[in-house]
XYZ file of C-alpha atoms in Angstrom:
666
model
C 20.552 -8.853 -111.384
C 20.718 -12.503 -112.459
C 22.483 -13.331 -109.181
C 19.655 -11.770 -107.116
C 17.044 -13.547 -109.254
C 18.726 -16.896 -108.640
C 19.012 -16.198 -104.922
C 15.326 -15.273 -104.704
C 14.338 -18.411 -106.586
C 16.442 -20.537 -104.226
C 14.815 -18.958 -101.133
C 11.306 -19.478 -102.539
C 12.104 -23.092 -103.423
C 13.474 -23.679 -99.895
C 10.351 -22.257 -98.278
C 8.092 -24.363 -100.496
C 10.016 -27.486 -99.525
C 9.620 -26.855 -95.780
C 6.774 -28.958 -94.337
C 3.702 -27.026 -93.338
C 4.334 -27.498 -89.601
C 7.855 -26.147 -89.837
C 6.725 -23.181 -91.883
C 4.589 -22.270 -88.902
C 7.472 -22.935 -86.465
C 9.700 -20.585 -88.397
C 7.250 -17.748 -87.829
C 6.935 -18.258 -84.063
C 8.829 -15.876 -81.836
C 10.859 -17.437 -79.059
C 8.717 -16.946 -75.908
C 11.750 -17.604 -73.670
C 13.933 -14.885 -75.128
C 13.198 -12.339 -72.382
C 13.268 -14.737 -69.427
C 16.149 -14.119 -67.076
C 17.397 -16.340 -64.248
C 19.715 -15.147 -61.490
C 20.979 -16.476 -58.176
C 21.563 -14.105 -55.254
C 24.668 -14.454 -53.052
C 22.501 -15.923 -50.274
C 21.236 -18.673 -52.610
C 17.749 -17.447 -53.563
C 16.918 -17.993 -57.213
C 15.037 -15.291 -59.139
C 13.166 -15.869 -62.407
C 12.024 -12.798 -64.350
C 9.446 -13.381 -67.108
C 8.280 -10.005 -68.453
C 5.148 -9.783 -70.600
C 4.761 -6.121 -71.597
C 1.277 -6.578 -73.080
C -0.114 -8.207 -69.927
C -2.651 -6.359 -67.809
C -1.619 -8.152 -64.631
C 1.468 -9.041 -62.632
C 2.028 -12.412 -60.917
C 4.470 -13.379 -58.194
C 5.135 -16.862 -56.870
C 7.419 -18.075 -54.107
C 8.374 -21.729 -54.193
C 9.867 -23.221 -51.034
C 11.258 -26.744 -51.273
C 9.556 -27.863 -48.088
C 6.450 -30.034 -48.385
C 4.952 -32.993 -46.610
C 7.977 -35.134 -47.461
C 9.967 -33.035 -45.018
C 7.641 -34.053 -42.199
C 8.038 -36.942 -39.803
C 5.323 -38.976 -38.153
C 5.450 -36.610 -35.190
C 5.405 -33.398 -37.291
C 2.787 -34.385 -39.873
C 0.790 -31.295 -40.856
C 3.385 -28.697 -39.856
C 4.205 -27.686 -43.484
C 0.560 -26.945 -44.255
C 0.055 -25.194 -40.897
C 3.084 -22.959 -41.568
C 1.661 -22.024 -44.970
C -1.455 -20.685 -43.240
C 0.506 -18.995 -40.474
C 2.792 -16.998 -42.792
C -0.190 -15.260 -44.369
C -0.895 -13.785 -40.923
C 1.389 -11.257 -39.255
C 1.220 -9.311 -35.999
C 2.922 -6.404 -37.813
C -0.196 -5.871 -39.948
C -2.859 -3.493 -38.690
C -6.489 -4.279 -37.850
C -5.920 -8.051 -37.661
C -5.424 -8.138 -41.421
C -3.655 -10.863 -43.355
C -1.620 -10.621 -46.513
C -4.450 -12.226 -48.462
C -6.880 -9.468 -47.404
C -4.353 -6.790 -48.317
C -3.899 -8.322 -51.767
C -7.653 -8.496 -52.281
C -8.081 -4.857 -51.246
C -5.612 -3.910 -53.985
C -7.720 -5.677 -56.610
C -5.718 -8.899 -56.687
C -5.977 -12.541 -55.689
C -3.609 -14.796 -53.807
C -3.263 -18.086 -51.972
C -0.867 -20.833 -50.980
C -0.584 -24.586 -51.474
C 1.379 -27.373 -49.830
C 2.326 -30.456 -51.837
C 4.691 -33.360 -51.365
C 7.924 -31.593 -52.236
C 7.149 -27.919 -51.864
C 5.010 -25.112 -50.508
C 4.074 -22.220 -52.784
C 2.738 -18.720 -52.137
C 1.346 -16.784 -55.087
C -0.596 -13.664 -56.033
C -1.876 -11.859 -59.112
C -2.437 -8.088 -59.006
C -2.984 -5.192 -61.433
C 0.263 -4.080 -63.045
C 0.346 -0.884 -61.002
C 0.698 -2.961 -57.832
C 3.628 -5.098 -59.008
C 6.259 -3.455 -56.830
C 3.908 -3.265 -53.853
C 3.119 -7.003 -53.888
C 6.805 -7.815 -54.344
C 7.588 -5.952 -51.130
C 4.626 -7.558 -49.342
C 5.816 -11.084 -50.184
C 9.346 -10.250 -49.036
C 7.970 -8.956 -45.746
C 5.743 -12.011 -45.392
C 8.535 -14.525 -45.934
C 11.395 -13.203 -43.808
C 12.060 -11.901 -40.285
C 9.074 -13.758 -38.892
C 8.217 -14.312 -35.265
C 6.092 -17.163 -33.978
C 3.548 -16.355 -31.298
C 1.516 -19.053 -29.585
C -1.624 -16.910 -29.486
C -1.527 -16.388 -33.244
C -0.773 -20.084 -33.735
C -3.952 -20.912 -31.801
C -5.926 -18.501 -33.994
C -4.519 -20.113 -37.130
C -5.336 -23.625 -35.926
C -9.101 -23.211 -36.341
C -9.062 -22.321 -40.081
C -6.607 -25.145 -40.749
C -8.912 -27.676 -39.050
C -11.880 -26.307 -40.979
C -9.969 -26.976 -44.204
C -8.659 -30.467 -43.428
C -11.533 -31.539 -41.170
C -11.844 -32.027 -37.451
C -10.062 -35.155 -36.178
C -12.304 -38.165 -35.619
C -11.819 -41.475 -33.879
C -9.212 -42.575 -36.436
C -7.065 -39.553 -35.620
C -7.048 -40.446 -31.946
C -6.280 -44.082 -32.712
C -3.408 -42.954 -34.907
C -2.138 -40.682 -32.156
C -1.932 -43.607 -29.745
C -0.023 -45.666 -32.315
C -2.830 -48.199 -32.613
C -3.280 -47.686 -36.360
C 0.451 -48.088 -36.827
C 0.200 -51.462 -35.132
C -2.765 -52.525 -37.247
C -1.182 -51.536 -40.539
C 2.572 -50.870 -40.155
C 4.622 -49.425 -42.993
C 6.296 -52.719 -43.886
C 2.894 -54.199 -44.818
C 2.314 -51.543 -47.461
C 2.914 -52.751 -51.001
C 5.358 -50.379 -52.765
C 3.671 -47.939 -55.141
C 5.011 -47.146 -58.608
C 7.675 -44.725 -57.382
C 8.927 -47.011 -54.646
C 8.781 -50.125 -56.814
C 10.392 -48.726 -59.954
C 12.771 -46.047 -58.645
C 13.348 -46.868 -54.984
C 11.824 -43.626 -53.717
C 10.676 -43.272 -50.167
C 6.876 -43.029 -49.789
C 5.749 -39.677 -51.220
C 4.635 -38.612 -47.789
C 5.378 -39.929 -44.353
C 1.974 -38.988 -42.992
C -1.661 -38.943 -44.051
C -4.787 -36.897 -43.450
C -5.542 -38.714 -40.206
C -2.040 -37.968 -38.927
C -2.289 -34.337 -40.042
C -5.642 -33.886 -38.309
C -4.303 -35.406 -35.106
C -1.065 -33.410 -35.010
C -2.729 -30.127 -35.951
C -4.401 -30.167 -32.539
C -1.045 -29.823 -30.801
C 1.279 -27.984 -33.228
C 2.987 -25.209 -31.289
C 4.798 -21.994 -32.127
C 8.083 -23.782 -31.475
C 7.155 -26.545 -33.938
C 6.535 -23.945 -36.660
C 9.740 -22.071 -35.858
C 11.803 -25.265 -35.993
C 10.378 -26.227 -39.390
C 10.783 -22.654 -40.669
C 14.419 -22.462 -39.520
C 15.194 -25.876 -41.018
C 13.624 -25.464 -44.451
C 12.810 -21.796 -45.169
C 16.420 -20.867 -45.813
C 17.423 -18.940 -48.989
C 18.889 -21.983 -50.721
C 15.437 -23.605 -50.711
C 13.589 -20.617 -52.177
C 12.789 -19.578 -55.747
C 10.910 -16.347 -56.550
C 9.132 -15.863 -59.876
C 8.104 -12.487 -61.296
C 5.827 -12.638 -64.350
C 3.667 -10.222 -66.342
C 4.011 -6.501 -66.859
C 6.636 -4.910 -64.617
C 9.743 -2.760 -64.776
C 12.535 -5.274 -64.576
C 15.117 -2.932 -63.037
C 12.700 -1.824 -60.314
C 11.758 -5.444 -59.619
C 15.412 -6.435 -59.380
C 15.914 -3.680 -56.859
C 12.985 -5.011 -54.793
C 14.332 -8.564 -55.102
C 17.719 -7.446 -53.800
C 16.281 -5.415 -50.911
C 13.527 -7.733 -49.711
C 14.808 -11.184 -50.637
C 18.530 -11.219 -51.423
C 19.283 -9.323 -48.216
C 18.170 -12.280 -46.081
C 21.190 -13.889 -44.399
C 22.494 -17.050 -45.993
C 22.086 -20.116 -43.851
C 22.545 -23.830 -44.157
C 19.382 -25.754 -43.517
C 17.762 -28.946 -44.634
C 16.679 -29.825 -48.173
C 14.496 -32.704 -49.301
C 15.524 -34.159 -52.653
C 14.005 -37.187 -54.317
C 16.510 -39.271 -56.246
C 16.117 -42.627 -57.921
C 18.092 -45.083 -55.802
C 17.039 -48.427 -57.315
C 15.829 -48.414 -60.910
C 13.851 -51.494 -61.943
C 14.559 -52.313 -65.566
C 11.336 -54.204 -66.299
C 7.759 -53.365 -67.346
C 5.375 -52.004 -64.698
C 1.910 -53.570 -64.767
C -1.038 -53.327 -62.362
C -4.405 -54.887 -63.149
C -7.619 -54.784 -61.165
C -11.326 -54.995 -61.910
C -14.101 -52.501 -61.326
C -17.889 -52.530 -61.386
C -17.726 -48.841 -62.331
C -16.144 -47.165 -65.346
C -13.182 -49.091 -66.819
C -9.973 -47.132 -67.303
C -6.810 -47.522 -69.391
C -3.444 -45.920 -68.569
C -0.538 -47.033 -70.758
C 2.788 -45.561 -71.722
C 6.382 -45.806 -70.550
C 8.617 -45.029 -67.618
C 11.853 -43.152 -68.217
C 15.059 -42.037 -66.529
C 18.386 -40.394 -67.380
C 16.766 -38.191 -70.002
C 17.945 -34.952 -71.584
C 15.820 -31.878 -72.276
C 15.524 -33.064 -75.882
C 14.231 -36.448 -74.656
C 11.710 -34.773 -72.361
C 10.346 -32.606 -75.174
C 10.077 -35.654 -77.447
C 8.126 -37.508 -74.745
C 5.778 -34.574 -74.162
C 5.203 -33.968 -77.877
C 4.394 -37.587 -78.649
C 2.153 -38.217 -75.645
C 0.116 -35.086 -76.387
C -0.130 -36.070 -80.070
C -1.185 -39.608 -79.143
C -3.902 -38.334 -76.785
C -5.109 -35.907 -79.452
C -5.622 -38.683 -82.004
C -7.268 -40.979 -79.455
C -9.754 -38.215 -78.693
C -10.643 -38.006 -82.352
C -10.898 -41.796 -82.675
C -12.657 -42.806 -79.464
C -14.731 -39.749 -78.612
C -15.421 -37.902 -81.828
C -15.824 -40.916 -84.129
C -16.920 -43.779 -81.831
C -18.218 -41.971 -78.746
C -16.358 -44.459 -76.529
C -14.576 -42.154 -74.084
C -15.100 -38.937 -72.183
C -11.582 -37.645 -72.658
C -8.094 -38.892 -73.480
C -5.269 -37.193 -71.609
C -1.529 -37.279 -72.062
C 0.284 -37.008 -68.731
C 4.049 -36.704 -68.291
C 5.346 -36.756 -64.696
C 9.011 -35.857 -64.352
C 10.292 -35.896 -60.761
C 14.028 -35.391 -61.098
C 14.945 -36.624 -64.550
C 12.871 -39.788 -64.115
C 9.174 -40.505 -64.182
C 6.330 -41.766 -66.344
C 4.624 -40.753 -69.580
C 1.141 -42.147 -70.084
C -2.019 -41.665 -72.036
C -5.140 -42.329 -70.000
C -8.803 -42.619 -70.919
C -12.129 -44.145 -69.936
C -13.699 -46.784 -72.154
C -16.901 -48.864 -72.278
C -16.658 -52.379 -70.853
C -17.659 -54.046 -74.126
C -14.855 -52.351 -76.083
C -12.205 -52.471 -73.365
C -9.959 -55.192 -74.813
C -10.331 -53.888 -78.356
C -9.445 -50.319 -77.384
C -6.532 -51.474 -75.233
C -5.088 -53.411 -78.186
C -5.621 -50.403 -80.441
C -3.659 -48.073 -78.138
C -0.876 -50.570 -77.493
C -0.512 -51.230 -81.231
C -0.213 -47.502 -81.901
C 2.556 -47.137 -79.331
C 4.294 -50.289 -80.554
C 4.225 -49.351 -84.237
C 5.038 -45.659 -83.856
C 7.269 -45.432 -80.790
C 8.697 -48.812 -79.786
C 9.687 -49.849 -83.321
C 10.358 -46.331 -84.611
C 7.580 -46.477 -87.184
C 6.339 -42.915 -86.761
C 6.039 -41.369 -90.225
C 7.444 -38.001 -91.193
C 3.924 -36.746 -91.825
C 2.916 -37.718 -88.288
C 6.061 -36.067 -86.956
C 5.221 -32.784 -88.669
C 1.644 -32.970 -87.407
C 2.788 -33.627 -83.836
C 5.270 -30.746 -83.925
C 2.665 -28.366 -85.336
C 0.165 -29.405 -82.671
C 2.697 -28.913 -79.863
C 3.867 -25.545 -81.169
C 0.762 -23.958 -79.640
C 2.662 -24.062 -76.332
C 5.097 -21.534 -77.779
C 2.921 -19.612 -80.262
C 1.435 -17.420 -77.546
C -1.347 -15.003 -78.355
C -2.421 -13.813 -74.902
C 0.964 -13.022 -73.319
C -0.664 -12.555 -69.925
C 1.032 -13.015 -66.547
C -0.270 -16.584 -66.124
C 1.338 -17.639 -69.401
C 4.556 -15.868 -68.503
C 4.553 -17.638 -65.120
C 4.236 -21.027 -66.836
C 7.215 -20.200 -69.035
C 9.195 -19.055 -65.997
C 8.510 -22.311 -64.173
C 9.473 -24.312 -67.265
C 12.722 -22.390 -67.554
C 13.639 -23.077 -63.933
C 12.684 -26.756 -64.278
C 14.948 -27.105 -67.297
C 17.754 -25.503 -65.317
C 17.303 -27.576 -62.150
C 16.484 -30.931 -63.772
C 18.479 -30.864 -66.998
C 21.095 -28.184 -66.264
C 19.997 -26.154 -69.284
C 19.631 -22.374 -69.147
C 18.866 -21.757 -72.815
C 15.506 -21.514 -74.543
C 13.335 -24.630 -74.522
C 11.688 -23.413 -77.714
C 14.974 -23.386 -79.617
C 15.591 -26.977 -78.523
C 12.099 -27.918 -79.683
C 12.523 -26.203 -83.036
C 15.875 -27.902 -83.663
C 14.415 -31.428 -83.473
C 14.599 -33.293 -86.775
C 12.502 -36.241 -87.859
C 15.428 -38.629 -87.628
C 16.466 -37.410 -84.188
C 12.866 -37.430 -82.926
C 12.144 -41.030 -83.950
C 15.499 -42.260 -82.604
C 14.849 -40.700 -79.204
C 11.260 -41.921 -79.199
C 12.348 -45.503 -79.867
C 14.983 -45.346 -77.122
C 12.553 -43.973 -74.540
C 9.606 -46.235 -75.393
C 11.618 -49.387 -74.795
C 9.327 -52.467 -74.517
C 11.119 -53.314 -71.268
C 10.035 -49.967 -69.796
C 6.314 -50.250 -70.491
C 3.860 -48.753 -68.009
C 0.322 -50.115 -67.685
C -2.324 -49.519 -65.021
C -5.514 -51.246 -66.105
C -8.880 -50.893 -64.404
C -10.677 -53.676 -66.255
C -14.375 -54.502 -66.439
C -15.683 -57.786 -64.908
C -15.329 -60.854 -67.087
C -19.055 -61.551 -67.516
C -21.297 -59.673 -65.110
C -20.927 -56.439 -63.194
C -21.363 -58.032 -59.774
C -19.749 -61.382 -60.502
C -16.897 -60.861 -58.026
C -19.367 -60.254 -55.186
C -21.210 -63.466 -56.081
C -17.960 -65.451 -56.339
C -16.874 -64.064 -52.993
C -20.185 -64.976 -51.364
C -20.025 -68.540 -52.710
C -16.429 -68.839 -51.502
C -17.314 -67.624 -47.995
C -20.247 -70.033 -47.686
C -18.134 -72.925 -48.966
C -15.191 -72.088 -46.706
C -17.351 -71.744 -43.595
C -19.197 -74.971 -44.388
C -15.893 -76.794 -44.804
C -14.551 -75.291 -41.573
C -17.693 -76.352 -39.739
C -17.424 -79.903 -41.015
C -13.751 -80.166 -40.091
C -13.727 -78.362 -36.764
C -16.984 -79.461 -35.182
C -16.470 -82.130 -32.530
C -19.717 -84.128 -32.211
C -21.042 -85.235 -28.860
C -24.166 -87.013 -27.707
C -26.579 -84.473 -26.257
C -28.388 -87.084 -24.196
C -25.155 -87.728 -22.290
C -24.503 -84.119 -21.287
C -23.902 -84.079 -17.522
C -22.792 -80.501 -16.914
C -22.623 -77.183 -18.826
C -20.915 -74.144 -17.414
C -20.541 -70.816 -19.272
C -17.559 -68.586 -18.823
C -18.003 -65.090 -17.435
C -17.145 -62.925 -20.421
C -18.296 -59.731 -22.193
C -21.452 -59.799 -24.349
C -21.215 -62.107 -27.313
C -21.426 -59.346 -29.934
C -18.473 -57.511 -28.333
C -16.380 -60.674 -28.420
C -17.333 -61.252 -32.044
C -16.481 -57.689 -33.076
C -13.160 -57.825 -31.249
C -12.329 -61.250 -32.664
C -13.206 -60.241 -36.225
C -11.114 -57.069 -35.889
C -8.169 -59.006 -34.524
C -8.643 -61.558 -37.298
C -8.541 -58.780 -39.888
C -5.258 -57.489 -38.464
C -3.792 -60.988 -38.331
C -4.816 -61.649 -41.927
C -2.959 -58.491 -43.017
C 0.235 -59.839 -41.512
C -0.286 -63.361 -42.876
C -1.074 -62.235 -46.419
C 1.786 -59.751 -46.806
C 4.018 -62.186 -48.666
C 1.240 -63.167 -51.057
C 0.304 -59.540 -51.670
C 3.889 -58.512 -52.338
C 4.585 -61.403 -54.727
C 1.334 -60.803 -56.615
C 2.190 -57.149 -57.238
C 5.740 -58.011 -58.273
C 4.745 -60.628 -60.856
C 3.860 -59.276 -64.293
C 2.589 -62.733 -65.224
C -0.033 -62.552 -62.473
C -0.789 -58.903 -63.211
C -1.436 -59.732 -66.868
C -4.651 -61.555 -65.946
C -7.488 -60.017 -63.963
C -8.460 -63.549 -62.868
C -5.102 -63.924 -61.122
C -4.288 -60.358 -60.093
C -7.729 -59.495 -58.763
C -10.110 -62.432 -58.362
C -7.583 -64.966 -57.072
C -5.879 -62.356 -54.908
C -9.169 -61.302 -53.257
C -10.125 -64.948 -52.646
C -6.745 -65.616 -51.018
C -7.173 -62.471 -48.916
C -10.598 -63.684 -47.836
C -9.211 -67.154 -47.054
C -6.567 -65.575 -44.811
C -9.256 -63.491 -43.135
C -11.512 -66.503 -42.500
C -8.618 -68.595 -41.180
C -7.433 -65.718 -38.971
C -10.915 -65.163 -37.563
C -11.402 -68.884 -36.895
C -8.034 -69.007 -35.120
C -8.988 -66.069 -32.902
C -12.520 -67.344 -32.247
C -11.212 -70.843 -31.651
C -9.103 -69.529 -28.769
C -12.111 -67.792 -27.222
C -13.686 -70.306 -24.830
C -17.415 -69.941 -24.293
C -18.418 -73.075 -22.343
C -17.059 -76.026 -20.389
C -19.181 -79.140 -21.018
C -19.015 -82.537 -19.371
C -20.523 -85.108 -21.737
C -20.146 -88.778 -21.005
C -16.564 -89.416 -19.986
C -15.159 -86.325 -21.680
C -14.628 -82.644 -20.923
C -15.376 -80.422 -23.916
C -13.749 -76.983 -23.998
C -16.165 -75.287 -26.378
C -15.054 -72.152 -28.221
C -17.298 -69.397 -29.523
C -17.086 -70.963 -32.986
C -17.396 -74.543 -34.224
C -14.236 -75.719 -32.536
C -14.275 -77.770 -29.349
C -11.392 -79.513 -27.658
C -12.219 -82.934 -26.185
C -10.281 -84.201 -23.155
C -11.023 -87.484 -21.316
C -12.079 -86.823 -17.737
C -9.485 -89.344 -16.655
C -6.789 -86.984 -17.961
C -7.731 -84.255 -15.491
C -5.107 -84.390 -12.769
C -6.411 -81.643 -10.486
C -8.752 -78.663 -10.213
C -8.023 -75.558 -8.166
C -10.049 -72.446 -7.385
C -7.655 -69.475 -7.507
C -7.494 -65.832 -8.557
C -5.981 -64.729 -11.871
C -3.221 -62.652 -10.290
C -2.023 -65.807 -8.546
C -1.663 -67.446 -11.939
C 0.111 -64.544 -13.574
C 2.656 -64.079 -10.805
C 3.524 -67.702 -10.178
C 5.953 -69.696 -12.273
C 4.338 -72.842 -10.933
C 0.999 -71.923 -12.528
C 2.353 -70.246 -15.626
C 4.519 -73.219 -16.530
C 1.597 -75.294 -17.746
C -0.188 -72.527 -19.637
C 0.560 -72.321 -23.349
C -0.817 -70.664 -26.454
C -4.475 -71.065 -27.381
C -7.327 -71.880 -25.041
C -5.117 -72.332 -21.988
C -5.721 -68.899 -20.423
C -9.411 -68.078 -20.859
C -10.074 -65.486 -18.201
C -12.117 -62.479 -19.383
C -12.918 -60.466 -16.248
C -10.997 -57.184 -16.862
C -10.817 -56.335 -13.136
C -9.292 -59.705 -12.162
C -11.433 -59.719 -9.002
C -13.147 -63.067 -9.275
C -11.584 -66.521 -8.941
C -11.486 -69.035 -11.767
C -10.919 -72.742 -12.294
C -7.335 -73.850 -12.816
C -7.188 -77.366 -14.299
C -4.055 -79.502 -14.532
C -3.914 -82.324 -17.025
C -1.787 -85.434 -16.911
C 0.117 -84.507 -20.068
C 1.625 -81.551 -18.180
C -0.588 -78.836 -19.678
C -3.010 -76.621 -17.771
C -5.975 -74.328 -18.335
C -7.443 -71.382 -16.455
C -11.108 -70.459 -17.029
C -13.253 -67.593 -15.753
C -16.318 -69.776 -15.140
C -19.441 -68.073 -13.812
C -19.996 -68.746 -10.116
C -16.584 -70.362 -9.944
C -17.041 -71.586 -6.369
C -20.206 -73.476 -7.269
C -18.660 -74.712 -10.501
C -15.645 -75.969 -8.591
C -17.901 -78.155 -6.423
C -19.638 -79.455 -9.533
C -16.466 -80.256 -11.469
C -14.479 -81.828 -8.670
C -16.844 -84.789 -8.526
C -15.402 -85.875 -11.895
C -11.869 -85.949 -10.514
C -10.513 -88.257 -7.829
C -10.892 -86.450 -4.505
C -7.318 -86.895 -3.402
C -6.221 -85.032 -6.505
C -8.480 -82.021 -5.934
C -7.135 -78.901 -4.284
C -9.242 -76.019 -3.057
C -7.384 -72.763 -2.787
C -9.144 -69.461 -2.202
C -6.924 -66.494 -1.512
C -7.815 -64.401 1.517
């Protein structure tokens, strides 16, 4: 009896010594205990997550084929195929699988993302086996009919929007010329992990291609990516597991194995340095800070998720509940394939921006980066996170989340056991050690949307002052003065309306400035020193961008000749802007009246033409003659002067007659 009394006392003492959070953890049932993962001989993965108390059943099919699998020419085909598979000529009365699911009291849909396309449904438990068969029928043994493709096209366009002028410009390749891929500054994933852009197309490309996607396009994509090795099927909620396994084997595992394509994102070039982006906003300032990570284990991932959620929870209490200085604080962990980012993000008033940023960074520094998290905080964080496992509803949606987590842990970390058991086994010492390793100061992540320095619209005012100053300086430097009382002849060039020339020139200047400023843009985004100051990263960068734009526009406008003016003893070639080139009349060697095609197809005439104002002929039909001037320095110029024949007679009086040639093609 004494032995049992001592044993009971020891057990009671042990329980009393367990921190409150762990006392709760000890009472939580493992929610992963009934989850089962299998792989069929053809390569399809099945995840069974039974929830006997659920009133519904959920099924989800995940196909590793998203927009990343598309090329420039096939943009939109993944999303189009998602819509098409819900239709089927084998169904009666022009029904779709979505209507059939709805008629059985359920809901369903699909979604296409970067890496995958999913098809899902939720039905009453009595329809679990029925919907399992329906999804198997929907996914396999499909035919692709052009008539049904044309019917599907209209709903797809209604969802993504009818293509506009940008879609047609993209289709011709014009947008690609204006803003080619190499001019794009690498985003976080490209910069830090060497990933390809998360999608090779955009909405404009998808809208354009959707107009012409054919049955063969869908079949090719389906054959390439909808093979069993790319497919995972989840069953969650209340169902008979043996019956569902039988359905899985008959409707899914029976599909023939095939080798197709698979898109996998892997980190190819890890950048071991902090990531920082800073810009200003006249709207609501925003803070996103945290860490980037790679080569993590499941234990590391759980530690990251626990701490980030705990950090966001305390910031909500501090900034919203106590100070009223944010709408919400969110902890976000993005894990692509054992690498990613963990951040806490929140809005903050402009006046408290710097103070709140320091507060958050100090918390992360003291608790995570230096390993200063206290045991009390650890217990509180674990207790808070345990709600993810202490399930009270046990419905099919919760079971589906657990099923997806289980498969993620298997695919990313190679772990098939219970995530909850890993979570529960974490000790304070292990937790803080992992936290310190992950939140390395050299791996910091910061994306800061800062408020203006003084006034909300100060950047607009600075930009306006800069533009006025730059244009005034350009005018003073480029304007060539001449005495108006000595003007002897003015001849305008035959060209499109002035506003069309200006629009075209400004557009071309904008494109040119993109090319010229690429190096500056790239170096600015790569430098953490520049990104640490909004004055450098945003204000200076925008001013440099504007300077490139102004210079580019002046260069383009400078080459656009508007008038030929004879003033005194000089010929002025006046551009549409301030610039004018002054040439002594004595330097004109000869003037000829010829057609533009004669210039373009003659080495003799082309030899003297160079870059700039040399070829200023604007008649698109090339039907009218122009003035071809030779200068004594060996250069030449060809101008589409109005009434060229009359102008020729007027200009030749300023050149020695023996040096004038009149040539008019028959």
